[in-house]
Coordinates of N, CA, C and O in Angstrom, one line a residue:
X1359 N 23.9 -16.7 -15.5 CA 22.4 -16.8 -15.6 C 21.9 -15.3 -15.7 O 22.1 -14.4 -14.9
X1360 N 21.1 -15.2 -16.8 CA 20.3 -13.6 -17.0 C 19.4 -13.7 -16.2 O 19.0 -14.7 -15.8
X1361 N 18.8 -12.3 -15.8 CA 17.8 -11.9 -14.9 C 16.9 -11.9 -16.2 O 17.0 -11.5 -17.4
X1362 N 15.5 -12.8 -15.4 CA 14.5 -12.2 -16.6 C 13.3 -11.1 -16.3 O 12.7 -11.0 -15.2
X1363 N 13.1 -10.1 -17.5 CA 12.4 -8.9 -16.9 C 11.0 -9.0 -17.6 O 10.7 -9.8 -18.5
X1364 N 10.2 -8.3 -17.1 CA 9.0 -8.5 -18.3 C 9.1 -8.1 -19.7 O 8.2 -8.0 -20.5
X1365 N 10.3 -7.6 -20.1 CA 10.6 -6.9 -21.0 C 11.4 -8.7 -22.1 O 11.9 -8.8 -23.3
X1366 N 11.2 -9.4 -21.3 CA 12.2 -10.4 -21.7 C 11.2 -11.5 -23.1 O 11.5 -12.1 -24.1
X1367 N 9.5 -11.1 -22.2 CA 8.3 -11.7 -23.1 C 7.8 -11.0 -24.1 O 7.2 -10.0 -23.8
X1368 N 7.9 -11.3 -25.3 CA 7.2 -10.3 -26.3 C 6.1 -10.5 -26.3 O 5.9 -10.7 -27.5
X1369 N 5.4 -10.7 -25.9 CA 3.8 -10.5 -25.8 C 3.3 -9.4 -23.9 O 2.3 -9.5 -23.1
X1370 N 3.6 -9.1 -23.9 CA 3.8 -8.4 -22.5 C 4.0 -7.1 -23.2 O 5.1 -6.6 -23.2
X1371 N 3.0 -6.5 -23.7 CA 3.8 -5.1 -24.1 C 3.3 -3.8 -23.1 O 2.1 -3.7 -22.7
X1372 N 4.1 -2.8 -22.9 CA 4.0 -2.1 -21.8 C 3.7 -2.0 -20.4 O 2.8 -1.3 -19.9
X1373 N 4.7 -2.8 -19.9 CA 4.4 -3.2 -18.5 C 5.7 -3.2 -17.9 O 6.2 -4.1 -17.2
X1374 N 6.4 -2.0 -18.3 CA 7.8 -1.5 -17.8 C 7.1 -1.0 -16.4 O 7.3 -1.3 -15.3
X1375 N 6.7 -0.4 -16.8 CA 5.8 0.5 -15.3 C 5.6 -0.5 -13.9 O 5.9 -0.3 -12.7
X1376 N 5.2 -1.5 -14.5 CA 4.8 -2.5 -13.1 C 6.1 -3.1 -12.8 O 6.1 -3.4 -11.6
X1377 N 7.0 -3.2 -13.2 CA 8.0 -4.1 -13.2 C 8.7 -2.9 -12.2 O 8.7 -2.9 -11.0
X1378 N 9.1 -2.1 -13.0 CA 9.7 -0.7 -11.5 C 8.7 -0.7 -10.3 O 9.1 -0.5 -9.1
X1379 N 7.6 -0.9 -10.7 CA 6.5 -0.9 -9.1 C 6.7 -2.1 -8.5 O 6.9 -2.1 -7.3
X1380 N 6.8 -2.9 -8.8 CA 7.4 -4.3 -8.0 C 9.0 -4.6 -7.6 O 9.1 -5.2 -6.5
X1381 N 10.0 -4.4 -8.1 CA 11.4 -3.8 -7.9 C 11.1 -2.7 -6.4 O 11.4 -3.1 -5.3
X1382 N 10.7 -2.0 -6.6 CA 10.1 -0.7 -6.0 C 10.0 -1.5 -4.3 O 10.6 -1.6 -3.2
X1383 N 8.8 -1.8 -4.8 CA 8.5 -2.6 -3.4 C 9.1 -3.6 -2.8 O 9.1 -3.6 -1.6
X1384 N 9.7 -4.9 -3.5 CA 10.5 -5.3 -3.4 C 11.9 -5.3 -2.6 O 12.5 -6.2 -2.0
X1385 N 12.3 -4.0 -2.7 CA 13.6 -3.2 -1.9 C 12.7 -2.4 -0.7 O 13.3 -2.7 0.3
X1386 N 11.6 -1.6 -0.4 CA 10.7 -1.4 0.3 C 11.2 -1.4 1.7 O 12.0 -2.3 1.8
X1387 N 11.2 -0.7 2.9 CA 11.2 -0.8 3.8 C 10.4 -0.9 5.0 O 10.4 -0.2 6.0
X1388 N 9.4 -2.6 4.5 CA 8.3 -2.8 5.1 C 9.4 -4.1 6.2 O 9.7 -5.1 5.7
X1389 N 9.9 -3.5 8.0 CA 10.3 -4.6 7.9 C 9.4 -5.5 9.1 O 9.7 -6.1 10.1
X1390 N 8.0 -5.1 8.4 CA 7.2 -6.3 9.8 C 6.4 -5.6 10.8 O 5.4 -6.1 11.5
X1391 N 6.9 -4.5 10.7 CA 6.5 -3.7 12.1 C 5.2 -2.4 11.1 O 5.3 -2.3 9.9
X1392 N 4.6 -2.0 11.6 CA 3.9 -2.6 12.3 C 2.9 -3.8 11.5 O 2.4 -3.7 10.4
X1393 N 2.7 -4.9 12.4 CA 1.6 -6.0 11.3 C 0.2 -5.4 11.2 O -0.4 -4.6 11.8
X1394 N 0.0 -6.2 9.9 CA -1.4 -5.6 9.6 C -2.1 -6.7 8.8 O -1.4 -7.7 8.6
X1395 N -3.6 -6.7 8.2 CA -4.3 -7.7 7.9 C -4.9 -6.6 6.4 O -5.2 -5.4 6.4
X1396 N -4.8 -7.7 5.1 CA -5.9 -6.9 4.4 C -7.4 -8.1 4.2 O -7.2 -9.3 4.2
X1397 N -8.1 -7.8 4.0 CA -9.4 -8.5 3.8 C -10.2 -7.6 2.4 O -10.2 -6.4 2.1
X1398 N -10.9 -8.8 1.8 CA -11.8 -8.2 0.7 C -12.8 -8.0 1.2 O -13.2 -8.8 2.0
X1399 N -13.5 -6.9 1.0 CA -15.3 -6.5 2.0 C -16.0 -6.8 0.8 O -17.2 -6.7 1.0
X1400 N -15.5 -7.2 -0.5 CA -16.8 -7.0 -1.3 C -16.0 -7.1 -2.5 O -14.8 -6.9 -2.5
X1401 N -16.8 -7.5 -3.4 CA -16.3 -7.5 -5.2 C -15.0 -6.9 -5.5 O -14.0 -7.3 -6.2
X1402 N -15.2 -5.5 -4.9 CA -14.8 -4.3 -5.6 C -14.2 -3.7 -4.2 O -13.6 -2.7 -4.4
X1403 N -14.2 -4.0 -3.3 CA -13.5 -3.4 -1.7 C -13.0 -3.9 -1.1 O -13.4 -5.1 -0.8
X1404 N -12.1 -3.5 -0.6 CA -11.1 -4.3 0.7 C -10.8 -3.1 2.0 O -11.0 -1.8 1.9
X1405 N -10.4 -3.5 2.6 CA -9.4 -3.0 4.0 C -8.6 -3.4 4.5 O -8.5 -4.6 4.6
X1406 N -7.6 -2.3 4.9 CA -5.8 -2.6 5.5 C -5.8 -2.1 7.0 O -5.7 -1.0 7.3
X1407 N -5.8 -3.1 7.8 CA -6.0 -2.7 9.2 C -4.5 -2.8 9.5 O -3.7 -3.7 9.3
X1408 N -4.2 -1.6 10.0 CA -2.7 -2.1 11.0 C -3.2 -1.9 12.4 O -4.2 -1.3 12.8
X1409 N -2.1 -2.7 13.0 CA -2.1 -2.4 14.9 C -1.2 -1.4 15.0 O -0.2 -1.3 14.4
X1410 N -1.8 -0.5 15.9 CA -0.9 1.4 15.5 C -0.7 1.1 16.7 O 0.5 1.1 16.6
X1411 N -1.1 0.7 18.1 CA -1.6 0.6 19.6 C -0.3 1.8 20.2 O 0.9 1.6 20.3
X1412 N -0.8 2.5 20.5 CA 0.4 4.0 21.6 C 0.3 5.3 20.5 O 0.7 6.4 20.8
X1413 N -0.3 4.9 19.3 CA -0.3 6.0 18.4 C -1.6 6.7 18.1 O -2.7 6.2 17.7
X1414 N -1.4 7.8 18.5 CA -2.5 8.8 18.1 C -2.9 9.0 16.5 O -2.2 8.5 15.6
X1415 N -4.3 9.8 16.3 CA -4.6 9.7 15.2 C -3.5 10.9 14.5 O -2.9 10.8 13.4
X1416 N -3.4 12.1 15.4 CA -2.0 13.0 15.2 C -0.6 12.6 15.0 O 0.2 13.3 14.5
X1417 N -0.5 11.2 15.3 CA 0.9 10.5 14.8 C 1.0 10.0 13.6 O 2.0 9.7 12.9
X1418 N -0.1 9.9 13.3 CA 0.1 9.1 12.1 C -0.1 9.8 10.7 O -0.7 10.9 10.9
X1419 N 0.2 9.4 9.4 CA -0.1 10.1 8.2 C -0.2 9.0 7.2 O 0.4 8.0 7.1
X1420 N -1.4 9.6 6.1 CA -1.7 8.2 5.0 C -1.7 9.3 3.8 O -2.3 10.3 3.7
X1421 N -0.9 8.7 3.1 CA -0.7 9.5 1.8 C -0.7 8.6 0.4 O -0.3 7.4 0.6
X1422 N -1.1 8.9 -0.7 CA -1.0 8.1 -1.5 C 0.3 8.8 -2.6 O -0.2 9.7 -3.2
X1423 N 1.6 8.5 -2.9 CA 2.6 8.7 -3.9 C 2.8 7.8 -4.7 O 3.0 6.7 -4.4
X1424 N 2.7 8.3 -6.2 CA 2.8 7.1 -7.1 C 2.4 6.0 -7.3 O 3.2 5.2 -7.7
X1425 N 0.7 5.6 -6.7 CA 0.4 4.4 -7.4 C 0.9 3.4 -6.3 O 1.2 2.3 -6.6
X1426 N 1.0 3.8 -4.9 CA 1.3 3.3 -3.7 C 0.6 4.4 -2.4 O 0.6 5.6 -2.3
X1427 N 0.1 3.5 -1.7 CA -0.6 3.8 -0.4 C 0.2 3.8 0.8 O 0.4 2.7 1.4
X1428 N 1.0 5.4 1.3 CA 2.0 4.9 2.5 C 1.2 5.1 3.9 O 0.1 5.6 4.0
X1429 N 1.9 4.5 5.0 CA 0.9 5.1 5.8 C 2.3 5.1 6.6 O 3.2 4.2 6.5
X1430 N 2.5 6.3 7.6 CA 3.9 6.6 8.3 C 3.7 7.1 9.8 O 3.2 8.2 9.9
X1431 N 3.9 6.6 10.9 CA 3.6 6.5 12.5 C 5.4 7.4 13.1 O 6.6 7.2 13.0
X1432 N 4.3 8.3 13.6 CA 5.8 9.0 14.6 C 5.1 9.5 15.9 O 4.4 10.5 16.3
X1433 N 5.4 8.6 16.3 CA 5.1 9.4 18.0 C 5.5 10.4 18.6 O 6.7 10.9 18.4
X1434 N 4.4 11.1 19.5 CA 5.6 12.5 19.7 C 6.6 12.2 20.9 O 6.8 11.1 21.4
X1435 N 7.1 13.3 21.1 CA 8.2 13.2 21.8 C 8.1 13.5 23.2 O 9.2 13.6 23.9
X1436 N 6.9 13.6 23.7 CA 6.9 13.3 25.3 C 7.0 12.0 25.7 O 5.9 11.6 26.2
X1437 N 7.5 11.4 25.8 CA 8.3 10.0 26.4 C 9.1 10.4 27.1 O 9.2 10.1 28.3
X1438 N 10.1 11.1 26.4 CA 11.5 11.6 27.5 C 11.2 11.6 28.8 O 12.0 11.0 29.6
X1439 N 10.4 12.2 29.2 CA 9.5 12.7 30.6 C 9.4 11.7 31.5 O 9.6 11.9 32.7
X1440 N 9.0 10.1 31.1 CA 8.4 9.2 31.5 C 9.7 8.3 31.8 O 10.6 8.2 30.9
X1441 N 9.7 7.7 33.1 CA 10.7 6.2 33.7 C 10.0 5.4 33.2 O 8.7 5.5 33.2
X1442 N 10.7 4.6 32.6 CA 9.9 3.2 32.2 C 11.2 1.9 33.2 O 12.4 1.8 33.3
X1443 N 10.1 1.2 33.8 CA 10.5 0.5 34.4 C 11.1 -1.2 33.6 O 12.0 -2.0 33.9
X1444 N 9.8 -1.0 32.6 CA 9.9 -2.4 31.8 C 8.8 -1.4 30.6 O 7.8 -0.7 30.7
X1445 N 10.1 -1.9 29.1 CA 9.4 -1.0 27.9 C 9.1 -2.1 26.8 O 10.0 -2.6 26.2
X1446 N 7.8 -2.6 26.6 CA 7.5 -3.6 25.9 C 7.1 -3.4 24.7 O 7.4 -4.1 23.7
X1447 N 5.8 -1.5 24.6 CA 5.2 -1.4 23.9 C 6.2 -1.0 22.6 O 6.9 0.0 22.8
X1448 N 6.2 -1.5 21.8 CA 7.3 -0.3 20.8 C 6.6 1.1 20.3 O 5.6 1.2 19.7
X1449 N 7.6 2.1 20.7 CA 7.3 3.4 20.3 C 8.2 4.1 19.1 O 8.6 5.3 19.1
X1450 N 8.5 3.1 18.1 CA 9.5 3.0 16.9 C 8.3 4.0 16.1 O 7.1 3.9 16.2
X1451 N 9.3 5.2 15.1 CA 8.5 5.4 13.6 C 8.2 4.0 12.7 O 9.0 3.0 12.9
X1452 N 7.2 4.0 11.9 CA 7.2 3.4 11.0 C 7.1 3.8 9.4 O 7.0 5.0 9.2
X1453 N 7.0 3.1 8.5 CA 6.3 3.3 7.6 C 5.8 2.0 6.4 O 6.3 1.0 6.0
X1454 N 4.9 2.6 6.1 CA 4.3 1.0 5.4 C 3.9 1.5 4.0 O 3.6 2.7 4.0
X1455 N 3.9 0.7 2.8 CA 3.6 1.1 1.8 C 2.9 -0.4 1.2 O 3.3 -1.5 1.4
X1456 N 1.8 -0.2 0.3 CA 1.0 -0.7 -0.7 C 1.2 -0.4 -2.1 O 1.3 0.8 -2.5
X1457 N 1.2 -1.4 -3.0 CA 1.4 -1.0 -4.2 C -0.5 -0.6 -5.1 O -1.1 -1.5 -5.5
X1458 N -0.7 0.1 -5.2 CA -2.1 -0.1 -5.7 C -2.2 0.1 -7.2 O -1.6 0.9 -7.8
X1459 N -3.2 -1.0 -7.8 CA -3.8 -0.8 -9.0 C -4.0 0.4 -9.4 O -4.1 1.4 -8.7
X1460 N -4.1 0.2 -10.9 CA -5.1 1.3 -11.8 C -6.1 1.1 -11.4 O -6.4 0.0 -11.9
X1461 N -7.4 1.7 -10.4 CA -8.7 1.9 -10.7 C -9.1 1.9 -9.2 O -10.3 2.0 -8.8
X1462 N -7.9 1.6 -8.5 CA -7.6 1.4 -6.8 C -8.2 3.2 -6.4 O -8.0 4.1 -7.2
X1463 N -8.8 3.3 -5.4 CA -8.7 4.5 -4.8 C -9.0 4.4 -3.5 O -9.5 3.4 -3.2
X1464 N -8.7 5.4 -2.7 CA -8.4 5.3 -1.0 C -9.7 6.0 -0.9 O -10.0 7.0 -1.6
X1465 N -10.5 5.2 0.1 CA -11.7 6.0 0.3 C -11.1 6.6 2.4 O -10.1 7.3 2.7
X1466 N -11.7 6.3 3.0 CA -11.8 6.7 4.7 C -10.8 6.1 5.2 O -10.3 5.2 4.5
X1467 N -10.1 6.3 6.4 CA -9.3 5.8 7.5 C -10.4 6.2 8.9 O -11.0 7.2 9.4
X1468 N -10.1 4.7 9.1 CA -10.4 5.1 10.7 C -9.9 4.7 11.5 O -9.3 3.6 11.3
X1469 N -9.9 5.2 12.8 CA -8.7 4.2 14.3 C -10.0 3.7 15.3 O -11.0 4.4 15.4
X1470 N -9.9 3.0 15.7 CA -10.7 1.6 16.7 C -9.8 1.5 17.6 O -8.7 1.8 17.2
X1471 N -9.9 1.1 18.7 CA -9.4 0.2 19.4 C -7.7 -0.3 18.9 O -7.3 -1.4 18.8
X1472 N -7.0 0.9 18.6 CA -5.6 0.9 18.4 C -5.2 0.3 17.1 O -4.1 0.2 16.6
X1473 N -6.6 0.0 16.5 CA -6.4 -0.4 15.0 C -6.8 0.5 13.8 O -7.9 0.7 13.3
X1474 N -5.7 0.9 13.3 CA -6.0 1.7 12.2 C -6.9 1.3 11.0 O -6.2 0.3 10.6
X1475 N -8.0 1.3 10.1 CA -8.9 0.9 9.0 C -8.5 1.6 7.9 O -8.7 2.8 8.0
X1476 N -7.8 1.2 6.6 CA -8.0 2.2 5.5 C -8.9 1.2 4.2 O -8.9 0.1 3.7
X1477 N -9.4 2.3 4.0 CA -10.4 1.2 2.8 C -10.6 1.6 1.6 O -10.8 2.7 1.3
X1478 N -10.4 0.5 0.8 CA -9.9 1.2 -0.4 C -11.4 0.5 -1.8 O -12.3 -0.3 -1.5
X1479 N -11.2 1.0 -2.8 CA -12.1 0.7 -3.5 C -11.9 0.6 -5.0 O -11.7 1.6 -5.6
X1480 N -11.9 -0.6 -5.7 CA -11.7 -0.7 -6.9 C -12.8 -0.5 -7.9 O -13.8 -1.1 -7.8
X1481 N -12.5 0.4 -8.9 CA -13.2 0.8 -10.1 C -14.1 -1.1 -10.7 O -13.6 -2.2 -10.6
X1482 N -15.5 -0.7 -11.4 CA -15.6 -2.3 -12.1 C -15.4 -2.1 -13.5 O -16.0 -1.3 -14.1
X1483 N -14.1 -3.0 -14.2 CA -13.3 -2.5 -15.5 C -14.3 -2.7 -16.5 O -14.7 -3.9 -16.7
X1484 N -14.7 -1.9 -17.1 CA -15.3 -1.8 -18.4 C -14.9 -2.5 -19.5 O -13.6 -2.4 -19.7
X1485 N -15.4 -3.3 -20.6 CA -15.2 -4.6 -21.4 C -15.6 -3.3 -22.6 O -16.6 -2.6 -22.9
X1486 N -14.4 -3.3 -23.1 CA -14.1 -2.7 -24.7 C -13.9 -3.9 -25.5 O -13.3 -5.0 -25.2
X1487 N -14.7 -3.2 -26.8 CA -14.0 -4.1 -27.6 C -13.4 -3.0 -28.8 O -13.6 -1.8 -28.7
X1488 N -12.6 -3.6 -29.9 CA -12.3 -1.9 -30.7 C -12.3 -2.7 -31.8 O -12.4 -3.9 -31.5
X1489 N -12.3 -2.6 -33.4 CA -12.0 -3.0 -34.0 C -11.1 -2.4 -34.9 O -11.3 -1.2 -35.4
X1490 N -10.1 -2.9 -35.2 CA -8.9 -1.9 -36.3 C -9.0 -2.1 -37.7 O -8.9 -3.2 -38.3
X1491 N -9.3 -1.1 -38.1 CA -9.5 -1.7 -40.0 C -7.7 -1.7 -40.1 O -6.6 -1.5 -39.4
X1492 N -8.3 -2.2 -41.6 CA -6.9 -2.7 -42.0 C -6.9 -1.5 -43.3 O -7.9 -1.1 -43.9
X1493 N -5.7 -1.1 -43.6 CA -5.7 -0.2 -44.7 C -4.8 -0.9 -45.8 O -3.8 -1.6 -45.5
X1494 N -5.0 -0.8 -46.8 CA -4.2 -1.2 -48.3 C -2.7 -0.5 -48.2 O -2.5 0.7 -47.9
X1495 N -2.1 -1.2 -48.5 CA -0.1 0.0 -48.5 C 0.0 -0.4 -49.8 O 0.9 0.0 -50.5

């Protein structure tokens, strides 16, 4: 049985790109932790809340690499210091990644109540039309 690629449809033309961005993510090492919610605010807007809860705004980092939104949690290292009698909260690194559109851009982060907000905002796509003449050979 062949694997089928988008490369497999001829009418699909140039969308090698997405196919590695989904591959990409696909293999990803999102495994659960930490959960998060996205919601649409609007036409053209959404937000990606995670539960960060033990993480400072100093722990954490949101970067955008290639057309993907990561967001990566390290707590510091005074814990050693502390007996824990019973350890429920997890104080694991994380990291999370989003695949984002063309026209996607990361506007604000903010932390609440141990919930991180990032909000993002899509361009509204402009309706081209073109017309190709045709030339005599």
């Amino acid at each position: 049985m062949s694997k089928l690629t988008l490369g497999s449809y001829p009418h699909m033309l140039g969308f090698e790109q997405l196919e590695r961005l989904l591959e990409r993510t696909a293999k990803g090492g999102n495994e659960g932790y930490p959960p998060f919610n996205i919601e649409q605010t609007s036409d053209f807007s959404y937000r990606i809340t995670l539960a960060v809860a033990g993480f400072a705004e100093d722990d954490l980092s949101i970067t955008v690499e290639d057309k993907q939104l990561v967001v990566r949690g390290r707590q510091s290292e005074d814990i050693a210091e502390r007996v824990f009698l019973h350890r429920g909260i997890a104080a694991r690194q994380f990291q999370r990644s989003f695949v984002l559109a063309d026209g996607v851009e990361v506007g604000e982060a903010t932390m609440e109540n141990g919930l991180l907000h990032v909000d993002l905002t899509r361009s509204k796509p402009e309706t081209i039309v073109q017309t190709i003449q045709i030339k005599k050979g």
